[in-house]
Short mmCIF file of C-alpha atoms in Angstrom, two decimals:
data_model
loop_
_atom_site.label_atom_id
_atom_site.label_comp_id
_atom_site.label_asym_id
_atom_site.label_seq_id
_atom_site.Cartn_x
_atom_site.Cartn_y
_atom_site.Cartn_z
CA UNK A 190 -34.89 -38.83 8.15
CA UNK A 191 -32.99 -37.60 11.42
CA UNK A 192 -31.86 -34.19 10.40
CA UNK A 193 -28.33 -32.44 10.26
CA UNK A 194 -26.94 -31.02 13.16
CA UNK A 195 -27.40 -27.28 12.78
CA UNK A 196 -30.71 -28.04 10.95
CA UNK A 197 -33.20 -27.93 13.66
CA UNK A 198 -34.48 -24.17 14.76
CA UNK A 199 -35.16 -24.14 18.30
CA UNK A 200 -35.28 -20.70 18.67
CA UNK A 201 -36.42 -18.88 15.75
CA UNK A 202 -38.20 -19.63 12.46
CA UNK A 203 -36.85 -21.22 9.20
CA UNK A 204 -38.31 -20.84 5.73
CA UNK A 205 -38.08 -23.96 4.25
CA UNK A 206 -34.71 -22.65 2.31
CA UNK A 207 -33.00 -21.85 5.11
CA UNK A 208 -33.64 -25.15 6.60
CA UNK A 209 -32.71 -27.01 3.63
CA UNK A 210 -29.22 -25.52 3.32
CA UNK A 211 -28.08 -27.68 5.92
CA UNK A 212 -28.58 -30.77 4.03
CA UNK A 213 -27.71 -29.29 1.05
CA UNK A 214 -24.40 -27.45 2.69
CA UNK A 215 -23.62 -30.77 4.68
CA UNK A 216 -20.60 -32.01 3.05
CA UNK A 217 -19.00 -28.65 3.31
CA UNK A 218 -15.73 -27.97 5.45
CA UNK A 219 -17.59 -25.07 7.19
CA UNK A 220 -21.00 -27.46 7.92
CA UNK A 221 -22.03 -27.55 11.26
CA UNK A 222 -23.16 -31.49 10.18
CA UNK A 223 -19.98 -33.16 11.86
CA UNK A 224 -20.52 -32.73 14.74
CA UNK A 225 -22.77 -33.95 17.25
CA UNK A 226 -26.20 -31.75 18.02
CA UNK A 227 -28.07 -33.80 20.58
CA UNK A 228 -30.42 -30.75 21.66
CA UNK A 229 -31.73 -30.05 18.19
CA UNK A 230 -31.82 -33.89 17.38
CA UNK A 231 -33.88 -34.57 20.95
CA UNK A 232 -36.37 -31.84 19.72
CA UNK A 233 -36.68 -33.73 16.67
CA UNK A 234 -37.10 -37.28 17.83
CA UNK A 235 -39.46 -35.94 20.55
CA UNK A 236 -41.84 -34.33 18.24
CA UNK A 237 -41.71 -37.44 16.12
CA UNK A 238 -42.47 -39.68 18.76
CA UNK A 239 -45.57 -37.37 19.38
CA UNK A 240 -46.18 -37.66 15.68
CA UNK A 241 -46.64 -41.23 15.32
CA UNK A 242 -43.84 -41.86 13.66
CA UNK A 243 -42.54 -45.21 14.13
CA UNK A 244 -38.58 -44.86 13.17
CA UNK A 245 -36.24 -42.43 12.02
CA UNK A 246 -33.05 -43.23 9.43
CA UNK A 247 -29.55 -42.50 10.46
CA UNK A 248 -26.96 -41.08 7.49
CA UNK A 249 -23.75 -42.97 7.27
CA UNK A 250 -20.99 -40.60 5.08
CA UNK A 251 -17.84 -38.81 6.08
CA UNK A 252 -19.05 -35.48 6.61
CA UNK A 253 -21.19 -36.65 9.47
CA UNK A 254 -20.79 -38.59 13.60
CA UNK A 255 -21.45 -41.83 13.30
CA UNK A 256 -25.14 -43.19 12.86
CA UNK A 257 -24.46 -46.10 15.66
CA UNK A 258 -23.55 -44.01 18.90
CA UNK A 259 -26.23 -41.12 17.07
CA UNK A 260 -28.74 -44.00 17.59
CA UNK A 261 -27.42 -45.11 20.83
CA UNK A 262 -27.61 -41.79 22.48
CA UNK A 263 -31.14 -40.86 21.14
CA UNK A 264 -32.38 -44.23 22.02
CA UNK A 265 -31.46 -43.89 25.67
CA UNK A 266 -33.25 -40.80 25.54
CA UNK A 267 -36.55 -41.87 23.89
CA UNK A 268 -38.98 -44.31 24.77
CA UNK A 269 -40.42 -45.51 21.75
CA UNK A 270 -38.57 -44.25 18.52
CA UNK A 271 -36.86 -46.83 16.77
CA UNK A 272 -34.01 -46.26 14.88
CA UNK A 273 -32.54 -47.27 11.71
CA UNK A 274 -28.44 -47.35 11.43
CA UNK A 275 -27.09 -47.23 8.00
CA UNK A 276 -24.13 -48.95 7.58
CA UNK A 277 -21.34 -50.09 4.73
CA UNK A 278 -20.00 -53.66 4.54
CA UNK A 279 -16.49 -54.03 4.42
CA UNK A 280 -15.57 -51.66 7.26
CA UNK A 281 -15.93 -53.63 9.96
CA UNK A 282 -15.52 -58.00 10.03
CA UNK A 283 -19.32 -58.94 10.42
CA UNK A 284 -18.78 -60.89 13.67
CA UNK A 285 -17.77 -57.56 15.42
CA UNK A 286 -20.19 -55.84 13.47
CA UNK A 287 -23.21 -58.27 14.92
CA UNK A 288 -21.76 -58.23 18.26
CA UNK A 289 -22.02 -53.85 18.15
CA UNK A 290 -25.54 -54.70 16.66
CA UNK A 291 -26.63 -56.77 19.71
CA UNK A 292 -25.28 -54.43 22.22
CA UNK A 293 -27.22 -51.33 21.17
CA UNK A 294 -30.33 -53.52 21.01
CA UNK A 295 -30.11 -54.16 24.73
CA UNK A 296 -29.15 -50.71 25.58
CA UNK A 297 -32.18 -49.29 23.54
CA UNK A 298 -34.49 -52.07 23.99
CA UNK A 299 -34.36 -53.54 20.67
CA UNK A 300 -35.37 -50.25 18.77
CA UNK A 301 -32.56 -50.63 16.02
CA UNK A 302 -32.80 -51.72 12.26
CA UNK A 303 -30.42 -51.47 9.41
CA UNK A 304 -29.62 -49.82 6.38
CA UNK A 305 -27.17 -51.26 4.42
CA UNK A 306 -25.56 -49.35 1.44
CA UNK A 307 -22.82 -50.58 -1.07
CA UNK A 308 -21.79 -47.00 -1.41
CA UNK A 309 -22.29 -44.15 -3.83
CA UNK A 310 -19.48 -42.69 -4.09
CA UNK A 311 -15.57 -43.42 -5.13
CA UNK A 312 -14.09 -40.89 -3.45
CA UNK A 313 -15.91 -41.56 -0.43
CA UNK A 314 -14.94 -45.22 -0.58
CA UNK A 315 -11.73 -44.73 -1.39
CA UNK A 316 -11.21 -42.55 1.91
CA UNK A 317 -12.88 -45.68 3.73
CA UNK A 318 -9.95 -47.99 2.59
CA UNK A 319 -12.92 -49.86 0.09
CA UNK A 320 -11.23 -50.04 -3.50
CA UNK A 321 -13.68 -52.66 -4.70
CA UNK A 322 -16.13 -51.47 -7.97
CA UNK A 323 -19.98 -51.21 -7.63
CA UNK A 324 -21.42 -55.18 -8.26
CA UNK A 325 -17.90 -56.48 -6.11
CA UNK A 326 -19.24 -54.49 -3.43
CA UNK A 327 -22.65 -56.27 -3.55
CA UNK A 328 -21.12 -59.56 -3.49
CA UNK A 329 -18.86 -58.96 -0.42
CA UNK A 330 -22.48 -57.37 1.26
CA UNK A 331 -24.23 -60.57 -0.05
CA UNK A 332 -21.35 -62.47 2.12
CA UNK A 333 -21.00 -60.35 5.25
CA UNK A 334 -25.14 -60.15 5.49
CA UNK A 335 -25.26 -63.91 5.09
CA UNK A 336 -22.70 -63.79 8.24
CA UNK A 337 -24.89 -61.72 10.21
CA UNK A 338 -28.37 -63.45 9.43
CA UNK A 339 -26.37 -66.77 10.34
CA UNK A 340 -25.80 -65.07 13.81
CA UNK A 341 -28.96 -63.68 14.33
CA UNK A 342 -30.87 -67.08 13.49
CA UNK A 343 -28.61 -68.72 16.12
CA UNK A 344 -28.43 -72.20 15.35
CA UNK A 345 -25.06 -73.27 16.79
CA UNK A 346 -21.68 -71.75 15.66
CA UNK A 347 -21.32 -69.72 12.80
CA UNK A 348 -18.86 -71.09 10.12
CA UNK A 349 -18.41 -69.29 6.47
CA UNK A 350 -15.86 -69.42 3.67
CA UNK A 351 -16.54 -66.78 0.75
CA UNK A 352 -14.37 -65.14 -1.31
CA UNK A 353 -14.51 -61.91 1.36
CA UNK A 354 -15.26 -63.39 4.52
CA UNK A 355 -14.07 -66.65 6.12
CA UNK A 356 -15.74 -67.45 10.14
CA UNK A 357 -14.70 -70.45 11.96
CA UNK A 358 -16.48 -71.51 14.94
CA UNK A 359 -18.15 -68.14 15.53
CA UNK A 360 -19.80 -67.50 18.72
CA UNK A 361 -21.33 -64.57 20.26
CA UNK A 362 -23.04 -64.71 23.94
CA UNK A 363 -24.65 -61.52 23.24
CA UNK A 364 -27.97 -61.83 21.68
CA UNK A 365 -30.24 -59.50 19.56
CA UNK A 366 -32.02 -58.23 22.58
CA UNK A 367 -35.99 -57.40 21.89
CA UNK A 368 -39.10 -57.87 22.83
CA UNK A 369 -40.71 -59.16 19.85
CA UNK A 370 -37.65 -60.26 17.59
CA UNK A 371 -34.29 -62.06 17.11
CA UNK A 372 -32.65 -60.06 14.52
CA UNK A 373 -32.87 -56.28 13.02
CA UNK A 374 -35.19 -55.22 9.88
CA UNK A 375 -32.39 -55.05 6.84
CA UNK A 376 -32.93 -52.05 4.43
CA UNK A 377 -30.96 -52.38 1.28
CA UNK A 378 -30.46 -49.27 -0.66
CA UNK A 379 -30.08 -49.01 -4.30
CA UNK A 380 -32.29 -48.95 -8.17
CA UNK A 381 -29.46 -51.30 -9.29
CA UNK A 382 -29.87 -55.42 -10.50
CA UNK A 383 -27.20 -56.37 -7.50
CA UNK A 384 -29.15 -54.33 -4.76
CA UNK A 385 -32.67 -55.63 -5.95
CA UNK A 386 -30.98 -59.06 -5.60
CA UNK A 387 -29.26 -58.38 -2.05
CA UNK A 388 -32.84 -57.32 -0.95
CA UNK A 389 -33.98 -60.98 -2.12
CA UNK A 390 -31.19 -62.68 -0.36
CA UNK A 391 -30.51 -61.00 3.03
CA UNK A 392 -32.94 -58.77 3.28
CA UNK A 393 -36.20 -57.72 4.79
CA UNK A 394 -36.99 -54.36 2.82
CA UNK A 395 -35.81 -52.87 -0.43
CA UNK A 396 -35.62 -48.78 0.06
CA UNK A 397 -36.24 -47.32 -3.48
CA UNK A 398 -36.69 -43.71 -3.97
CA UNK A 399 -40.07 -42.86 -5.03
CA UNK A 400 -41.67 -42.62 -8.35
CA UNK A 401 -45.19 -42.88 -9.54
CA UNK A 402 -47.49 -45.60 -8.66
CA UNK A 403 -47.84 -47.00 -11.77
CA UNK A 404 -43.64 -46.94 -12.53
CA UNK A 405 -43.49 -49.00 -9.01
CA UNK A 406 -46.37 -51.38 -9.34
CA UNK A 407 -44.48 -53.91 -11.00
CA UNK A 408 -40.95 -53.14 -9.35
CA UNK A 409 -43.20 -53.29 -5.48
CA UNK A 410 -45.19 -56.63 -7.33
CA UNK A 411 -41.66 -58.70 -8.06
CA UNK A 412 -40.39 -57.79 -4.33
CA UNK A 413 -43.49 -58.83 -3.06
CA UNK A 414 -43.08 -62.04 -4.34
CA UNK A 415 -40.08 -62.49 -3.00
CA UNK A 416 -41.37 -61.98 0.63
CA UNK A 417 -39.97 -58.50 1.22
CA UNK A 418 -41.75 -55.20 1.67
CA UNK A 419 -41.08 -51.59 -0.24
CA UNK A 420 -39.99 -48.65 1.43
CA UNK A 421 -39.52 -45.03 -0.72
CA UNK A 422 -37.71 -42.57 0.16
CA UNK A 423 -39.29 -38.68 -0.21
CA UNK A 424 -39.33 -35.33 0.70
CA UNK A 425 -43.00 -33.94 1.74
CA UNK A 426 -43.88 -30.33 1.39
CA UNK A 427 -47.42 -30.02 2.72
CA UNK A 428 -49.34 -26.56 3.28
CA UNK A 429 -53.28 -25.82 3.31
CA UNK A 430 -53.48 -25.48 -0.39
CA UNK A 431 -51.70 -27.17 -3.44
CA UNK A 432 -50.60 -23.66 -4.60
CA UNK A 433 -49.07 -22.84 -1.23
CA UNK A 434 -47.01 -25.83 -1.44
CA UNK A 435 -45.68 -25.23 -4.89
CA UNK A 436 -44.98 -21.70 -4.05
CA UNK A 437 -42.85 -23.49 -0.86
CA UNK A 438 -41.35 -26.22 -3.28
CA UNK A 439 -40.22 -23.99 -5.90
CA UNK A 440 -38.53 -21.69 -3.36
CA UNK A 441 -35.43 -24.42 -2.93
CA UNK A 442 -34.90 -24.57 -6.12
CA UNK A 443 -31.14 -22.66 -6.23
CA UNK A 444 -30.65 -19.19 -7.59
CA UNK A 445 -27.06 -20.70 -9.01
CA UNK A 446 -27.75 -22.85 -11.83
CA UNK A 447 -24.98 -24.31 -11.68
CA UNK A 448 -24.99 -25.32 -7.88
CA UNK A 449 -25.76 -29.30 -7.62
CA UNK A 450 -23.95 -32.25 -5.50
CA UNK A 451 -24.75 -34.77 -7.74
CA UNK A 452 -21.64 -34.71 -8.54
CA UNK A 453 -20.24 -36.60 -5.21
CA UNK A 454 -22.31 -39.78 -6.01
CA UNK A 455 -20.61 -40.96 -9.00
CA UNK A 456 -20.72 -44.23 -8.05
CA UNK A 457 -24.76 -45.24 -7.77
CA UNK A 458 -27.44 -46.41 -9.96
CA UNK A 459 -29.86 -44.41 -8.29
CA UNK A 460 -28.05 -41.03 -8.85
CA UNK A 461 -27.50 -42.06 -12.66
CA UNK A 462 -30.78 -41.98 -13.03
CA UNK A 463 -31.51 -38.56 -10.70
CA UNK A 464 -29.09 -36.94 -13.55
CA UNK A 465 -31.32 -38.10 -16.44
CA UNK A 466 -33.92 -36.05 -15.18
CA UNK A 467 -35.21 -33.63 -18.28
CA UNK A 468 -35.62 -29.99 -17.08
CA UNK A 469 -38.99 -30.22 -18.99
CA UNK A 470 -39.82 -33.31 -16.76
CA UNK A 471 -40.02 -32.09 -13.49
CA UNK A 472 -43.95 -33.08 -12.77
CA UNK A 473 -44.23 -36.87 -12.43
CA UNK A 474 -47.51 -36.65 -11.27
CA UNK A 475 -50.00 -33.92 -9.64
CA UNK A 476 -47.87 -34.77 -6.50
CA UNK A 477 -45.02 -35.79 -7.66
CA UNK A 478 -41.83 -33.02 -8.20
CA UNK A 479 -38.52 -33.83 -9.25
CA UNK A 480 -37.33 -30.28 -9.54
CA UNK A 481 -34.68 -30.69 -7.15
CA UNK A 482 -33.25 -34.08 -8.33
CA UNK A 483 -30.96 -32.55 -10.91
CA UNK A 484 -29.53 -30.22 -8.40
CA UNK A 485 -29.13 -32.40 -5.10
CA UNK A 486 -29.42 -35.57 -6.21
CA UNK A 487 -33.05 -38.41 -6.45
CA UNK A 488 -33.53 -38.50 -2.71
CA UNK A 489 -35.20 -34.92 -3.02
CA UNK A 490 -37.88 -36.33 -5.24
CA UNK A 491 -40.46 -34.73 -3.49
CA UNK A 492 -44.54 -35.46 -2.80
CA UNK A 493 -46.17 -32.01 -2.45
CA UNK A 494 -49.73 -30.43 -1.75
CA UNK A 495 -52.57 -30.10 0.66
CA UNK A 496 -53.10 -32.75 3.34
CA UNK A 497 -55.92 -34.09 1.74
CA UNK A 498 -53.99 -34.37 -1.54
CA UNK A 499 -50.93 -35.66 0.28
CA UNK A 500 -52.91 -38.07 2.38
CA UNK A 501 -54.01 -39.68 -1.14
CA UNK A 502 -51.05 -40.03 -2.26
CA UNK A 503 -49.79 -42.02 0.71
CA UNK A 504 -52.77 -44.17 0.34
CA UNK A 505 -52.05 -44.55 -3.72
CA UNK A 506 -49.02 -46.22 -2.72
CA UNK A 507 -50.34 -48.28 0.37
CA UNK A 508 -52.67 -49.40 -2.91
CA UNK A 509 -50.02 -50.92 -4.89
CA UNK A 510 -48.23 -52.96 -1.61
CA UNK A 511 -45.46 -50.27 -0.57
CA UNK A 512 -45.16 -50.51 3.32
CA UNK A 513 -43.20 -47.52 4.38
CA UNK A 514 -41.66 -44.56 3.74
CA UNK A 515 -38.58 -42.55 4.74
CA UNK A 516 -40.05 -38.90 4.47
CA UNK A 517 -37.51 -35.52 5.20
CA UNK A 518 -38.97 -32.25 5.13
CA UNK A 519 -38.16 -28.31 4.98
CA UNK A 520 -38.36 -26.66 7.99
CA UNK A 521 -37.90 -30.40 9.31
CA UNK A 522 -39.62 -30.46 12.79
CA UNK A 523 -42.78 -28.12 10.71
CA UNK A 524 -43.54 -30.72 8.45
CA UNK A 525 -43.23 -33.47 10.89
CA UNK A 526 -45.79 -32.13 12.66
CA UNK A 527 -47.89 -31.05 9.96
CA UNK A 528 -47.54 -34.73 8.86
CA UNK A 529 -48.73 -36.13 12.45
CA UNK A 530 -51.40 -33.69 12.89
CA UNK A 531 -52.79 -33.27 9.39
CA UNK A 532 -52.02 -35.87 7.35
CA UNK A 533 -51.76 -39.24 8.91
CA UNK A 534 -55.21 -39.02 10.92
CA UNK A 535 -56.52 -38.90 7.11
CA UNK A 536 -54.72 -41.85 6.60
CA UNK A 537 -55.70 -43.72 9.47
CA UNK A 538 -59.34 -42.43 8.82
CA UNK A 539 -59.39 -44.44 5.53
CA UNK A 540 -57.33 -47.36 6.37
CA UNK A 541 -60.41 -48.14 9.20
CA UNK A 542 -62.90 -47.06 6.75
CA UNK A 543 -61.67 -49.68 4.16
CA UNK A 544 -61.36 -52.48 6.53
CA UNK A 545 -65.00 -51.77 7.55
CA UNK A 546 -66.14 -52.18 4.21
CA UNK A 547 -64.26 -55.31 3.93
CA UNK A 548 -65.38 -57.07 6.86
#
């Protein structure tokens, strides 16, 4: 997850607190968030580049710039770092949308994918111009993806009558530009029915937040057959013991009981559930916390302890056919390369280990 501007140290060191009050501080008037930080972001992508990580997710709210020229910029700087845009249908008519698509993949070489959310908040919406309620706003996305795939398959001119979008003889000259595919990857985000059933339709990977391996099996199993991957979404705490990173993880939790931004997401499945969370219900699994989720909301479910126990994990859910993982971390650049140096050689240690055995 690229970070918040403002949440980056380059010059001093962060506990992981003090790095995670920029997320948690980001929708705040007084937030450095808004506003561009291409020097701490640069650091970032850098180190995650060196890290082995393959792509990096780009928010899409108010409070921050906006994830497209974010991605543009850092893609002209990197080499390799791909980038995924999240973005809202019904702000933007989907043959302009597809044509913005196609001209950041030629700029950055094709390293751009998409994450498309209905929205999670009314407020929010409302201050987009989007008035429509939760499953309306699936159907219009089910319409303006089908637009876009329709473009990106390029088989003539584009023609479409829904209810929410209507394209006559639509044309674009310029083309998804990369070097091994025609369109974008398509993340939908959501636990609802209607985003499980967007993912179906239009697109290439559901992005759940994580849960246990067991919970998922079936949920990862029924998008499988389908012929789309899995991709959870996680924070990682990892230190040289299990205690250590318990010590680190229960150090966020906030001193005000009563802080929490749940609140802002009143609009979302997924944060329904985050605010079911029992306080007595915090451990999962022996990885697993969901201390934070009551407080900031499901995306701070969190997989915690040493690399070796954190490297297992990963592989547990490899196991039951999840593909990838959208991973933030407290201080952010620290764990990302604690994650690269630690805990995906592990992985990668095992993965060849058990294709040996199967050959």
């Amino acid at each position: 997850m690229l970070p918040k501007s403002g949440e980056v140290a380059l010059d001093k060191l962060q506990t992981p607190k003090q790095a995670a009050r920029f997320r948690i501080e980001s929708t705040s008037s007084s937030s450095p968030a808004a506003r561009p930080e291409m020097e701490g972001w640069l650091h970032f992508a850098r180190h995650a580049e060196d890290a082995g990580i393959e792509s990096v997710l780009v928010a899409l709210n108010r409070y921050e710039p906006d994830p497209f020229m974010i991605s543009c910029a850092l893609g002209r700087a990197t080499k390799r770092l791909k980038f995924i845009a999240a973005y809202r249908s019904g702000l933007m008519q989907p043959t302009m949308f597809v044509q913005q698509v196609n001209t950041l993949s030629g700029l950055i070489q094709g390293r751009v994918d998409l994450n498309i959310v209905a929205g999670s908040s009314t407020l929010e919406q409302h201050s987009y111009g989007d008035f429509l309620a939760h499953d309306e706003r699936y159907a219009r996305a089910e319409e303006f993806l089908a637009v876009c795939n329709a473009f990106w398959r390029g088989n003539g001119e584009v023609d479409f009558a829904g209810k929410h979008y209507r394209v006559e003889r639509g044309k674009l000259n310029t083309p998804f530009l990369a070097p091994d595919r025609k369109a974008p990857e398509i993340y939908v985000s959501g636990h609802s029915e209607a985003s499980e059933q967007l993912a179906y339709s239009q697109g290439t990977c559901w992005l759940r937040v994580a849960d246990t391996p067991e919970k998922l099996q079936p949920i990862v199993a029924r998008a499988q057959a389908q012929g789309i991957r899995v991709c959870l979404r996680l924070g990682l705490i990892c230190r040289p013991t299990r205690a250590e990173a318990v010590s680190a993880a229960e150090a966020l939790l906030p001193e005000d009981k009563q802080e929490s931004t749940t609140a802002l997401k009143d609009d979302s499945q997924m944060f329904k559930e985050g605010k079911a969370v029992r306080n007595d219900a915090h451990w999962l699994n022996r990885s697993l916390w969901a201390g934070l989720v009551p407080h900031y909301g499901p995306v701070w479910t969190t997989l915690l302890g040493s690399p070796q126990e954190v490297a297992a994990a990963f592989l547990a859910y490899k196991e039951i056919g999840v593909s990838e993982f959208i991973i933030s971390g407290w201080p952010e650049v620290d764990e990302l390369d604690t994650f690269g140096r630690e805990v995906l050689p592990l992985i990668r240690r095992e993965e060849t280990q058990a294709a040996m055995n199967c050959a």
